[in-house]
């Protein structure tokens, strides 16, 4: 949440900061700002709203200077106004700070500073931190760079909460100090210039050589060198890594939005999730990064999946897959609930932390809590350089490629694919027959073609979306593994269209939900032909009997369903265990086309950010 970029080098900082910052807009986009050392002091521009507002202000009055810091914000403390946008200055106006995270004890600190005569321009916790840093710097005994480093070190010792920060001071041109606790920071290593950013995405146009700062580390960044130190000031070993980067804003290709591009990419992203992992001879899956032997895997008696939002929904489908294939009981928990709860955990439980970004604060916190309690934890992540991937004992990368749209789409189907592979592997270590394993493997291999087929219905789904876009509210129903698909369909609808939408197990309809049915509240019912098809038709009849409309997700050519429902979103047929992966696709398209019909900002819906790196 929130994106930070800093630059120091021989070039003008302003255009670099603006370009790099725009690549982090998915982390938050309610206000943005930058501060550059202009030779006389710190000059700041900041604006509420999107980065383009900031860019206009900077173009109208450019800041000249070769080192600076910048920030795109997702508001935690204070509304998204110009005043609350980062950077924030200290009381002297010589120190500027950008911050990602939350300062939990900021009210106490603010009170002390106010009593000492400090005046604040914003409602943010970050400005309090800037003033604390300025105070510590003013009282510092050391000289030059060491004084700022010491000020950061001593201030952080008083701070509770998470942070990733970048600081400049007008006494110290050519120096940027960065520090992290909880929130990620990456050094981009250039030639005669260096960068600091919240993630590697920002650095793609400039360098592919990075150093991932470890938790609690600090960096003193100059154009020609950088020194990384521990909280106690000791120099730390650094590892420069080469990363693959590349998405640019023009990479939307022919698509109007990243979300649509990412939906359309799913035949390839699914293939990338299973490529090289199908073992036809053994009728099983090969997952190299688990760091667990077959014997260790056989000893797992329970699995606990932790994640948030869409990632958790994938885990709920995963529960069904693993329980069906491997007969190992699986529980799924909101990461935020698990980390502060005290429910008992059975011995021999394996934790799976699922996260596209690998940076979600609640999932990372839950993973660390599970590890603290002594349980093995595997990560299922997309972002290879992420904190969750690093903190896990092992795991599986989904290889979905960068996902820019705030609404997760291809990462969801890739996560479900990873769960399928895990289910297959665990199943074959237990009782799953080779014949059954082979059936699933064959269906997996055919899935990219089936997804392509499902995507061909996009235009007809757009017509249905147009027709129902004025609804007041929508219900999404599904049974068994299609219940989490209903939850996912409702989440997509809520986040990008702002329509009220709820997902339920179909049979829950009679237990209260049915009271919501009326002309303005259509129901999306997942009713592909499976063991509960007739039950789903029963739910459909109940809705119709009460004057509600039904948009059914059903198999291509299901004339019975077509005849009963008001609209049919068609999907091809696959193995029953894989059907949820196909069933979510029309729901992704349905919410996308509804959002377009309503004129919403699909890739950057209000109030949201792609990576939720605060609690
Ligand atoms: C999904 O569309 C949402 N943007 C959100 O629920 C997301 O899945 C959740 O915040 C978890 O993110 P993660 O996968 O990066 O951990």
Coordinates of C-alpha atoms and ligand atoms in Angstrom, one line a residue:
X1 CA 0.0 0.0 0.0
X2 CA 1.5 3.3 -1.0
X3 CA 4.4 3.4 -3.4
X4 CA 7.8 5.0 -2.8
X5 CA 10.4 5.9 -5.4
X6 CA 13.7 7.8 -4.8
X7 CA 16.5 8.7 -7.2
X8 CA 20.0 10.0 -6.9
X9 CA 22.3 10.4 -9.9
X10 CA 23.4 12.8 -12.6
X11 CA 20.1 13.2 -14.3
X12 CA 17.1 15.4 -13.5
X13 CA 15.2 13.7 -10.8
X14 CA 11.7 15.0 -11.6
X15 CA 10.9 13.1 -14.8
X16 CA 12.4 9.9 -13.4
X17 CA 10.4 10.1 -10.2
X18 CA 7.2 10.8 -12.1
X19 CA 7.7 7.9 -14.6
X20 CA 8.7 5.4 -11.9
X21 CA 6.0 6.5 -9.6
X22 CA 3.3 6.0 -12.3
X23 CA 4.4 2.3 -12.4
X24 CA 3.5 2.0 -8.7
X25 CA 0.1 3.6 -8.9
X26 CA -1.5 0.2 -8.4
X27 CA -0.2 0.4 -4.8
X28 CA -2.4 3.4 -4.1
X29 CA -3.6 6.3 -6.1
X30 CA -5.4 8.8 -4.0
X31 CA -2.7 11.5 -3.9
X32 CA 0.9 11.8 -4.9
X33 CA 3.9 14.0 -4.3
X34 CA 7.7 14.5 -4.7
X35 CA 10.5 16.4 -3.0
X36 CA 13.7 17.3 -4.7
X37 CA 16.9 19.0 -3.5
X38 CA 17.1 22.0 -5.8
X39 CA 20.5 23.4 -4.7
X40 CA 18.9 25.9 -2.2
X41 CA 16.8 23.5 -0.2
X42 CA 14.0 21.0 -0.4
X43 CA 11.3 21.8 -2.9
X44 CA 8.0 19.9 -2.7
X45 CA 5.0 19.4 -5.1
X46 CA 2.1 17.4 -4.0
X47 CA -1.5 16.9 -5.1
X48 CA -4.6 15.0 -4.2
X49 CA -5.9 12.6 -6.8
X50 CA -4.0 10.7 -9.4
X51 CA -0.3 11.0 -10.4
X52 CA -1.4 12.9 -13.5
X53 CA -2.4 15.8 -11.3
X54 CA 1.0 15.9 -9.8
X55 CA 2.6 15.6 -13.2
X56 CA 0.6 18.6 -14.4
X57 CA 1.7 20.7 -11.4
X58 CA 5.4 19.6 -12.0
X59 CA 5.2 20.5 -15.7
X60 CA 3.7 23.9 -14.9
X61 CA 6.6 24.6 -12.5
X62 CA 9.4 22.0 -12.8
X63 CA 11.8 21.4 -9.9
X64 CA 15.4 21.2 -11.0
X65 CA 17.6 18.9 -9.0
X66 CA 19.3 15.5 -9.2
X67 CA 18.1 13.7 -6.1
X68 CA 14.6 13.4 -4.7
X69 CA 11.9 11.2 -3.2
X70 CA 8.4 10.6 -4.3
X71 CA 5.2 8.8 -3.1
X72 CA 1.8 7.6 -4.3
X73 CA -0.6 7.3 -1.5
X74 CA -3.4 5.0 -0.2
X75 CA -4.8 7.0 2.7
X76 CA -4.6 5.6 6.2
X77 CA -4.6 8.7 8.3
X78 CA -6.4 11.7 6.9
X79 CA -8.4 12.3 3.7
X80 CA -6.7 12.2 0.3
X81 CA -6.0 16.0 0.1
X82 CA -3.0 18.0 -1.1
X83 CA -2.0 18.7 2.5
X84 CA -2.1 15.0 3.5
X85 CA -0.2 13.9 0.4
X86 CA 3.5 12.9 1.0
X87 CA 6.3 14.1 1.2
X88 CA 6.1 15.7 4.6
X89 CA 8.6 18.1 6.1
X90 CA 10.0 18.4 9.6
X91 CA 9.7 21.6 11.6
X92 CA 12.9 23.1 10.0
X93 CA 11.6 22.5 6.5
X94 CA 15.0 21.0 5.6
X95 CA 14.1 17.3 6.0
X96 CA 11.5 15.6 3.8
X97 CA 10.0 12.1 4.2
X98 CA 7.9 9.7 2.3
X99 CA 6.4 6.7 4.2
X100 CA 4.6 3.5 3.4
X101 CA 3.0 1.9 6.5
X102 CA 1.3 2.9 9.7
X103 CA 2.8 4.6 12.8
X104 CA 0.7 3.1 15.6
X105 CA 1.8 5.4 18.4
X106 CA 1.6 8.6 16.4
X107 CA -1.0 10.2 18.6
X108 CA 1.2 10.0 21.7
X109 CA 4.2 11.3 19.7
X110 CA 2.1 14.1 18.2
X111 CA 0.9 15.1 21.6
X112 CA 4.5 15.4 23.0
X113 CA 5.7 17.3 19.9
X114 CA 2.7 19.7 20.1
X115 CA 3.4 20.4 23.7
X116 CA 7.0 21.2 22.6
X117 CA 5.6 23.8 20.2
X118 CA 5.5 21.8 16.9
X119 CA 2.8 22.8 14.4
X120 CA 1.4 20.3 11.9
X121 CA 0.1 20.9 8.4
X122 CA -1.7 17.6 7.9
X123 CA -3.6 14.9 9.7
X124 CA -1.1 12.2 8.9
X125 CA 1.0 9.9 11.0
X126 CA 3.8 10.5 8.5
X127 CA 4.2 14.2 9.3
X128 CA 4.6 13.2 13.0
X129 CA 7.4 10.9 12.0
X130 CA 9.1 13.7 9.9
X131 CA 9.0 16.0 12.9
X132 CA 10.5 13.2 15.2
X133 CA 13.3 12.7 12.6
X134 CA 13.9 16.5 12.4
X135 CA 14.1 16.7 16.2
X136 CA 16.6 13.8 16.4
X137 CA 18.7 15.3 13.6
X138 CA 18.8 18.7 15.3
X139 CA 19.9 17.1 18.6
X140 CA 22.4 14.8 16.8
X141 CA 26.1 15.0 17.7
X142 CA 27.5 13.1 14.6
X143 CA 28.5 15.0 11.5
X144 CA 27.2 14.7 7.9
X145 CA 25.6 11.5 6.7
X146 CA 26.2 9.7 10.0
X147 CA 24.0 12.3 11.7
X148 CA 21.0 11.6 9.5
X149 CA 21.5 7.8 9.8
X150 CA 21.7 8.1 13.6
X151 CA 18.5 10.3 13.6
X152 CA 16.6 7.6 11.6
X153 CA 18.0 4.8 13.7
X154 CA 17.1 6.4 17.1
X155 CA 13.6 7.6 15.8
X156 CA 12.7 4.2 14.5
X157 CA 13.5 2.8 18.0
X158 CA 10.6 4.9 19.4
X159 CA 8.1 4.0 16.6
X160 CA 5.6 1.3 16.8
X161 CA 4.2 0.0 13.5
X162 CA 5.3 -0.8 10.0
X163 CA 7.2 1.3 7.7
X164 CA 9.2 1.7 4.5
X165 CA 10.7 5.2 4.4
X166 CA 12.9 7.5 2.2
X167 CA 14.4 10.7 3.7
X168 CA 16.4 13.6 2.2
X169 CA 17.9 16.6 4.0
X170 CA 19.0 19.8 2.4
X171 CA 22.3 19.8 4.4
X172 CA 23.1 16.5 2.7
X173 CA 22.7 16.8 -1.1
X174 CA 23.2 13.6 -3.0
X175 CA 22.1 11.4 -0.1
X176 CA 18.9 9.4 0.4
X177 CA 18.4 7.4 3.5
X178 CA 15.9 4.5 3.3
X179 CA 14.7 2.1 6.0
X180 CA 12.2 -0.7 6.3
X181 CA 10.3 -2.5 8.9
X182 CA 7.5 -4.6 7.5
X183 CA 7.0 -2.6 4.3
X184 CA 9.2 -3.7 1.4
X185 CA 12.0 -1.6 -0.2
X186 CA 14.2 -2.4 -3.1
X187 CA 17.5 -0.7 -4.2
X188 CA 17.8 -0.4 -7.9
X189 CA 21.5 -0.5 -8.9
X190 CA 22.3 1.8 -11.8
X191 CA 25.5 3.0 -13.5
X192 CA 26.5 6.2 -11.7
X193 CA 22.9 6.5 -10.3
X194 CA 20.8 4.6 -7.8
X195 CA 17.2 4.1 -7.0
X196 CA 15.0 3.1 -4.1
X197 CA 11.5 1.8 -4.6
X198 CA 8.7 -0.1 -2.9
X199 CA 9.0 -2.8 -5.5
X200 CA 10.9 -3.8 -8.6
X201 CA 8.0 -2.8 -10.9
X202 CA 9.0 0.9 -10.6
X203 CA 12.6 0.2 -11.7
X204 CA 11.9 -1.6 -15.0
X205 CA 12.9 1.2 -17.3
X206 CA 16.1 1.9 -15.5
X207 CA 17.8 -1.2 -14.2
X208 CA 17.2 -4.9 -13.7
X209 CA 19.9 -5.2 -10.9
X210 CA 18.3 -4.9 -7.5
X211 CA 19.1 -5.4 -3.8
X212 CA 16.1 -6.4 -1.7
X213 CA 16.5 -4.7 1.7
X214 CA 15.9 -7.2 4.5
X215 CA 13.5 -6.3 7.3
X216 CA 14.9 -3.8 9.7
X217 CA 17.7 -2.8 7.4
X218 CA 18.7 0.8 6.4
X219 CA 20.5 2.1 3.4
X220 CA 22.5 5.3 2.7
X221 CA 22.1 5.7 -1.0
X222 CA 24.5 7.9 -3.2
X223 CA 24.8 8.1 -7.0
X224 CA 28.0 5.9 -7.0
X225 CA 27.5 3.7 -3.9
X226 CA 25.1 2.5 -1.3
X227 CA 25.7 1.2 2.2
X228 CA 23.3 -1.2 3.8
X229 CA 23.3 -1.5 7.6
X230 CA 21.4 -3.3 10.4
X231 CA 19.4 -1.5 13.0
X232 CA 22.4 -1.5 15.3
X233 CA 24.5 0.2 12.6
X234 CA 26.6 -2.8 11.5
X235 CA 27.3 -3.0 7.8
X236 CA 25.4 -6.0 6.2
X237 CA 26.3 -8.2 3.3
X238 CA 24.4 -7.4 0.2
X239 CA 23.4 -9.6 -2.7
X240 CA 22.7 -7.9 -6.1
X241 CA 20.1 -9.9 -7.9
X242 CA 19.1 -9.8 -11.6
X243 CA 15.3 -9.6 -12.0
X244 CA 13.0 -9.9 -14.9
X245 CA 10.9 -6.8 -15.4
X246 CA 9.1 -5.4 -18.2
X247 CA 5.5 -4.3 -18.0
X248 CA 4.9 -0.8 -19.2
X249 CA 1.7 1.1 -19.5
X250 CA 1.5 0.5 -23.2
X251 CA 1.6 -3.2 -22.5
X252 CA -2.2 -3.3 -22.4
X253 CA -1.9 -4.3 -26.0
X254 CA -5.2 -4.0 -27.9
X255 CA -7.2 -4.0 -24.6
X256 CA -8.8 -1.0 -23.0
X257 CA -7.8 -2.1 -19.5
X258 CA -5.2 -4.2 -17.7
X259 CA -8.0 -6.2 -16.2
X260 CA -9.3 -7.3 -19.6
X261 CA -5.8 -8.0 -20.8
X262 CA -5.2 -10.2 -17.7
X263 CA -8.5 -12.0 -18.1
X264 CA -7.6 -12.7 -21.7
X265 CA -4.1 -13.9 -20.7
X266 CA -5.5 -16.8 -18.7
X267 CA -4.9 -19.6 -21.3
X268 CA -1.2 -18.7 -21.1
X269 CA -1.0 -17.9 -17.4
X270 CA -2.6 -21.3 -16.5
X271 CA -0.2 -23.1 -18.8
X272 CA 2.7 -21.3 -17.0
X273 CA 1.3 -22.5 -13.7
X274 CA 1.5 -26.2 -14.7
X275 CA 4.3 -26.1 -17.3
X276 CA 7.1 -28.6 -16.3
X277 CA 5.0 -29.8 -13.3
X278 CA 3.0 -32.7 -14.9
X279 CA 4.5 -36.1 -14.3
X280 CA 2.7 -38.3 -16.7
X281 CA 4.7 -41.4 -15.8
X282 CA 3.9 -41.1 -12.1
X283 CA 0.3 -39.7 -12.8
X284 CA 1.2 -36.9 -10.3
X285 CA 2.6 -33.4 -10.1
X286 CA 6.2 -32.3 -9.6
X287 CA 6.6 -29.3 -7.3
X288 CA 10.3 -28.6 -6.9
X289 CA 10.3 -25.7 -4.4
X290 CA 8.3 -27.3 -1.5
X291 CA 11.6 -28.2 0.4
X292 CA 9.7 -31.2 1.9
X293 CA 10.5 -34.9 1.2
X294 CA 7.8 -37.3 0.2
X295 CA 7.9 -38.8 3.7
X296 CA 7.4 -35.3 5.3
X297 CA 4.5 -34.6 3.0
X298 CA 2.9 -38.0 3.8
X299 CA 3.0 -37.1 7.5
X300 CA 0.9 -34.0 7.0
X301 CA -2.5 -34.7 8.7
X302 CA -4.2 -31.3 8.3
X303 CA -3.7 -28.2 6.1
X304 CA -4.5 -24.7 7.0
X305 CA -4.8 -22.1 4.2
X306 CA -4.3 -18.5 5.1
X307 CA -4.9 -15.5 2.8
X308 CA -7.1 -12.5 2.1
X309 CA -9.7 -11.6 -0.5
X310 CA -9.3 -13.4 -3.8
X311 CA -6.3 -15.4 -2.6
X312 CA -8.5 -16.8 0.2
X313 CA -11.2 -17.7 -2.2
X314 CA -8.6 -19.7 -4.2
X315 CA -7.8 -21.5 -1.0
X316 CA -11.5 -22.3 -0.5
X317 CA -11.5 -24.0 -3.9
X318 CA -8.1 -25.6 -2.9
X319 CA -9.8 -27.1 0.2
X320 CA -12.3 -28.9 -2.0
X321 CA -9.5 -30.0 -4.4
X322 CA -7.1 -31.3 -1.7
X323 CA -9.9 -33.0 0.3
X324 CA -11.2 -34.7 -2.8
X325 CA -7.9 -35.8 -4.2
X326 CA -5.8 -36.4 -1.1
X327 CA -8.5 -36.8 1.6
X328 CA -6.5 -34.5 3.9
X329 CA -8.8 -32.2 5.9
X330 CA -8.2 -28.5 5.0
X331 CA -9.3 -25.4 6.9
X332 CA -9.3 -21.9 5.4
X333 CA -8.9 -18.8 7.5
X334 CA -8.8 -15.1 6.9
X335 CA -5.2 -14.3 7.6
X336 CA -6.2 -11.3 9.6
X337 CA -8.4 -13.4 11.9
X338 CA -5.8 -16.2 12.3
X339 CA -2.9 -14.0 13.3
X340 CA -4.7 -12.6 16.4
X341 CA -6.9 -15.6 17.3
X342 CA -6.1 -18.4 19.7
X343 CA -7.9 -21.3 18.0
X344 CA -6.1 -24.6 18.6
X345 CA -4.1 -26.0 15.7
X346 CA -3.7 -29.8 15.4
X347 CA -0.1 -31.1 15.4
X348 CA 1.1 -32.1 11.9
X349 CA -0.6 -29.2 10.3
X350 CA 1.0 -27.7 7.2
X351 CA 0.2 -24.0 6.6
X352 CA -0.2 -22.6 3.1
X353 CA 0.0 -18.8 2.8
X354 CA -1.6 -17.7 -0.5
X355 CA -0.8 -14.2 -1.9
X356 CA -0.4 -12.8 -5.4
X357 CA 1.7 -9.9 -4.3
X358 CA 3.5 -11.8 -1.5
X359 CA 3.3 -8.5 0.4
X360 CA -0.1 -8.5 2.0
X361 CA 0.5 -7.4 5.6
X362 CA -2.2 -9.7 7.1
X363 CA -1.0 -12.8 5.3
X364 CA 2.6 -12.1 6.1
X365 CA 1.7 -11.5 9.7
X366 CA -0.3 -14.8 9.8
X367 CA 2.6 -16.7 8.2
X368 CA 5.1 -15.4 10.7
X369 CA 2.6 -16.3 13.6
X370 CA 2.3 -19.8 12.3
X371 CA 6.1 -20.1 12.0
X372 CA 6.4 -18.7 15.5
X373 CA 4.1 -21.5 16.8
X374 CA 6.4 -24.0 15.1
X375 CA 4.4 -25.1 12.1
X376 CA 5.9 -25.6 8.6
X377 CA 4.7 -22.9 6.2
X378 CA 4.7 -22.9 2.4
X379 CA 4.0 -19.9 0.3
X380 CA 1.9 -19.8 -2.9
X381 CA 2.9 -16.5 -4.5
X382 CA 3.2 -14.8 -7.8
X383 CA 5.8 -12.2 -6.9
X384 CA 9.1 -14.0 -6.7
X385 CA 11.0 -11.4 -4.8
X386 CA 8.3 -10.9 -2.2
X387 CA 8.4 -11.0 1.6
X388 CA 6.0 -14.0 1.8
X389 CA 8.0 -16.0 -0.7
X390 CA 11.2 -15.2 1.3
X391 CA 9.7 -16.0 4.7
X392 CA 8.1 -19.3 3.8
X393 CA 9.9 -22.6 4.3
X394 CA 9.3 -23.4 0.7
X395 CA 6.5 -23.0 -1.8
X396 CA 5.1 -22.9 -5.3
X397 CA 5.3 -19.9 -7.6
X398 CA 2.3 -19.4 -9.8
X399 CA 4.2 -17.7 -12.7
X400 CA 1.2 -15.7 -13.8
X401 CA 3.3 -12.7 -14.8
X402 CA 2.7 -9.2 -13.5
X403 CA -0.9 -8.5 -12.5
X404 CA -1.6 -4.7 -12.7
X405 CA -5.4 -4.5 -12.5
X406 CA -6.5 -4.0 -8.9
X407 CA -9.1 -6.8 -9.4
X408 CA -7.2 -10.1 -9.3
X409 CA -8.1 -12.4 -12.2
X410 CA -5.3 -14.4 -13.7
X411 CA -3.7 -14.8 -10.3
X412 CA -6.9 -16.5 -9.0
X413 CA -7.0 -19.1 -11.7
X414 CA -3.3 -19.7 -11.3
X415 CA -3.6 -20.1 -7.6
X416 CA -6.4 -22.7 -8.1
X417 CA -4.2 -24.5 -10.6
X418 CA -1.4 -24.7 -7.9
X419 CA -3.9 -26.2 -5.5
X420 CA -4.9 -28.7 -8.1
X421 CA -1.2 -29.7 -8.5
X422 CA -0.8 -29.9 -4.7
X423 CA -3.9 -32.0 -4.4
X424 CA -2.7 -34.3 -7.1
X425 CA 0.8 -34.7 -5.5
X426 CA -0.6 -35.3 -2.0
X427 CA -3.3 -37.6 -3.4
X428 CA -0.7 -39.8 -5.2
X429 CA 1.4 -39.9 -2.0
X430 CA -1.7 -41.5 -0.3
X431 CA -4.5 -43.4 -2.0
X432 CA -5.3 -41.7 -5.3
X433 CA -5.2 -44.2 -8.1
X434 CA -2.9 -43.7 -11.1
X435 CA -6.0 -43.8 -13.3
X436 CA -7.7 -41.0 -11.4
X437 CA -4.4 -39.0 -11.4
X438 CA -4.0 -39.4 -15.1
X439 CA -7.6 -38.3 -15.7
X440 CA -6.9 -35.0 -13.8
X441 CA -3.5 -34.6 -15.6
X442 CA -5.2 -34.9 -19.0
X443 CA -7.8 -32.4 -18.0
X444 CA -5.2 -30.0 -16.8
X445 CA -3.3 -30.3 -20.1
X446 CA -6.5 -29.4 -22.0
X447 CA -7.4 -26.5 -19.8
X448 CA -5.7 -23.6 -21.8
X449 CA -7.8 -24.5 -24.9
X450 CA -11.0 -24.7 -22.8
X451 CA -10.2 -21.2 -21.3
X452 CA -9.8 -19.8 -24.8
X453 CA -13.2 -21.3 -25.6
X454 CA -14.7 -19.7 -22.5
X455 CA -13.2 -16.3 -23.3
X456 CA -14.9 -16.4 -26.8
X457 CA -18.2 -15.6 -25.0
X458 CA -17.0 -12.2 -23.9
X459 CA -19.2 -10.2 -26.3
X460 CA -22.4 -12.0 -25.4
X461 CA -21.5 -11.6 -21.7
X462 CA -21.1 -7.8 -22.4
X463 CA -24.7 -7.7 -23.6
X464 CA -26.0 -9.4 -20.5
X465 CA -23.8 -7.0 -18.4
X466 CA -25.3 -4.0 -20.2
X467 CA -28.8 -5.3 -19.5
X468 CA -28.3 -5.8 -15.8
X469 CA -25.9 -2.9 -15.1
X470 CA -28.6 -0.8 -13.5
X471 CA -29.4 -3.4 -10.8
X472 CA -29.4 -2.2 -7.2
X473 CA -27.7 -5.3 -5.9
X474 CA -26.7 -8.8 -7.0
X475 CA -26.6 -12.2 -5.4
X476 CA -24.1 -14.9 -6.4
X477 CA -24.9 -18.5 -5.6
X478 CA -22.9 -21.7 -6.0
X479 CA -22.5 -25.0 -4.2
X480 CA -19.4 -26.9 -3.0
X481 CA -16.3 -25.7 -5.0
X482 CA -18.5 -23.3 -6.8
X483 CA -19.4 -21.5 -3.5
X484 CA -16.0 -19.8 -3.4
X485 CA -16.5 -19.0 -7.1
X486 CA -19.7 -17.3 -6.2
X487 CA -17.8 -15.3 -3.5
X488 CA -15.2 -14.4 -6.0
X489 CA -17.8 -13.3 -8.5
X490 CA -19.4 -11.1 -5.9
X491 CA -16.1 -9.6 -4.8
X492 CA -15.2 -8.8 -8.4
X493 CA -18.6 -7.1 -8.9
X494 CA -18.3 -5.1 -5.7
X495 CA -14.8 -3.8 -6.2
X496 CA -15.0 -2.6 -9.8
X497 CA -18.6 -1.7 -10.2
X498 CA -19.5 -0.5 -6.6
X499 CA -22.7 -2.5 -6.9
X500 CA -23.7 -4.3 -3.8
X501 CA -23.1 -8.0 -4.3
X502 CA -23.0 -11.0 -2.0
X503 CA -22.0 -14.6 -2.4
X504 CA -23.7 -17.5 -0.7
X505 CA -23.9 -21.3 -0.8
X506 CA -27.0 -21.8 -3.0
X507 CA -28.9 -23.7 -0.3
X508 CA -28.5 -20.7 2.1
X509 CA -31.1 -18.9 0.0
X510 CA -34.0 -20.3 2.0
X511 CA -32.4 -19.2 5.3
X512 CA -32.9 -15.5 5.0
X513 CA -31.2 -14.4 1.7
X514 CA -34.4 -15.0 -0.3
X515 CA -35.9 -12.0 1.4
X516 CA -33.6 -9.8 -0.8
X517 CA -35.0 -11.2 -4.1
X518 CA -36.9 -8.6 -6.1
X519 CA -36.9 -7.1 -9.6
X520 CA -33.8 -5.0 -8.9
X521 CA -31.7 -7.8 -7.4
X522 CA -30.8 -10.4 -10.0
X523 CA -29.1 -13.7 -8.9
X524 CA -26.1 -15.1 -10.6
X525 CA -26.4 -18.9 -10.1
X526 CA -23.5 -21.2 -10.9
X527 CA -25.2 -24.3 -12.3
X528 CA -22.8 -26.3 -14.5
X529 CA -23.8 -30.0 -14.7
X530 CA -22.4 -31.8 -11.7
X531 CA -23.7 -33.8 -8.7
X532 CA -25.7 -30.9 -7.4
X533 CA -27.1 -29.7 -10.8
X534 CA -30.7 -30.6 -9.9
X535 CA -30.4 -28.9 -6.5
X536 CA -29.3 -25.8 -8.3
X537 CA -32.2 -25.9 -10.6
X538 CA -34.4 -26.1 -7.5
X539 CA -32.8 -22.8 -6.2
X540 CA -33.4 -21.3 -9.6
X541 CA -37.1 -22.1 -9.5
X542 CA -37.4 -20.7 -6.0
X543 CA -35.9 -17.4 -7.2
X544 CA -38.1 -17.2 -10.3
X545 CA -41.2 -18.0 -8.2
X546 CA -40.5 -14.8 -6.3
X547 CA -40.1 -12.6 -9.3
X548 CA -36.3 -12.5 -9.4
X549 CA -34.1 -12.7 -12.5
X550 CA -31.5 -15.4 -12.8
X551 CA -28.2 -15.2 -14.8
X552 CA -27.0 -18.7 -14.9
X553 CA -23.4 -19.9 -15.5
X554 CA -23.9 -23.2 -17.3
X555 CA -22.5 -25.5 -19.8
X556 CA -22.5 -24.6 -23.5
X557 CA -25.7 -26.0 -25.1
X558 CA -27.5 -26.6 -21.8
X559 CA -31.0 -25.9 -23.3
X560 CA -32.8 -26.7 -20.1
X561 CA -30.9 -24.1 -18.2
X562 CA -31.2 -21.6 -21.1
X563 CA -35.0 -22.1 -21.1
X564 CA -35.3 -21.4 -17.3
X565 CA -32.8 -18.6 -16.8
X566 CA -33.1 -15.0 -17.9
X567 CA -29.6 -15.2 -19.3
X568 CA -27.0 -17.9 -19.7
X569 CA -23.2 -17.3 -19.3
X570 CA -21.8 -20.3 -21.2
X571 CA -18.7 -22.3 -20.3
X572 CA -17.2 -25.4 -21.8
X573 CA -17.2 -28.7 -19.9
X574 CA -14.1 -30.0 -18.2
X575 CA -13.3 -32.5 -15.4
X576 CA -15.6 -31.7 -12.5
X577 CA -12.6 -30.8 -10.2
X578 CA -11.3 -28.2 -12.7
X579 CA -14.7 -26.8 -13.6
X580 CA -14.5 -23.9 -11.0
X581 CA -11.5 -22.5 -13.0
X582 CA -13.7 -22.2 -16.1
X583 CA -16.7 -21.0 -14.1
X584 CA -15.0 -18.0 -12.7
X585 CA -14.1 -16.7 -16.2
X586 CA -17.6 -15.5 -17.2
X587 CA -18.0 -13.9 -13.8
X588 CA -14.7 -12.0 -14.3
X589 CA -16.0 -10.8 -17.7
X590 CA -19.5 -10.1 -16.3
X591 CA -18.1 -7.7 -13.7
X592 CA -15.6 -6.2 -16.1
X593 CA -18.3 -5.4 -18.7
X594 CA -20.7 -4.2 -16.0
X595 CA -18.0 -1.8 -14.8
X596 CA -17.4 -0.6 -18.3
X597 CA -21.2 -0.1 -18.9
X598 CA -21.3 2.0 -15.7
X599 CA -18.2 4.1 -16.8
X600 CA -16.1 2.9 -13.8
X601 CA -12.3 3.2 -13.5
X602 CA -11.8 -0.5 -14.0
X603 CA -8.1 -0.8 -13.2
X604 CA -8.1 1.7 -10.4
X605 CA -11.4 1.4 -8.5
X606 CA -12.1 3.9 -5.7
X607 CA -10.7 3.3 -2.2
X608 CA -8.6 0.3 -3.2
X609 CA -5.0 -0.6 -3.8
X610 CA -3.5 -3.6 -5.4
X611 CA -1.2 -4.6 -2.5
X612 CA -2.5 -4.2 1.0
X613 CA 0.7 -3.7 2.9
X614 CA -0.9 -2.3 6.0
X615 CA -3.1 -4.1 8.5
Ligands
LIG1 C1 -8.9 -9.0 -5.4 O1 -9.5 -8.6 -6.5 C2 -8.5 -8.0 -4.4 N1 -7.9 -6.9 -5.1 C3 -8.0 -8.4 -3.1 O2 -9.0 -9.1 -2.5 C4 -6.7 -9.3 -3.1 O3 -6.9 -10.5 -3.6 C5 -6.2 -9.4 -1.6 O4 -5.9 -8.1 -1.1 C6 -5.0 -10.3 -1.4 O5 -3.9 -9.8 -2.2 P1 -2.7 -10.8 -2.4 O6 -3.1 -11.9 -3.2 O7 -1.7 -9.9 -3.1 O8 -2.2 -11.2 -1.0

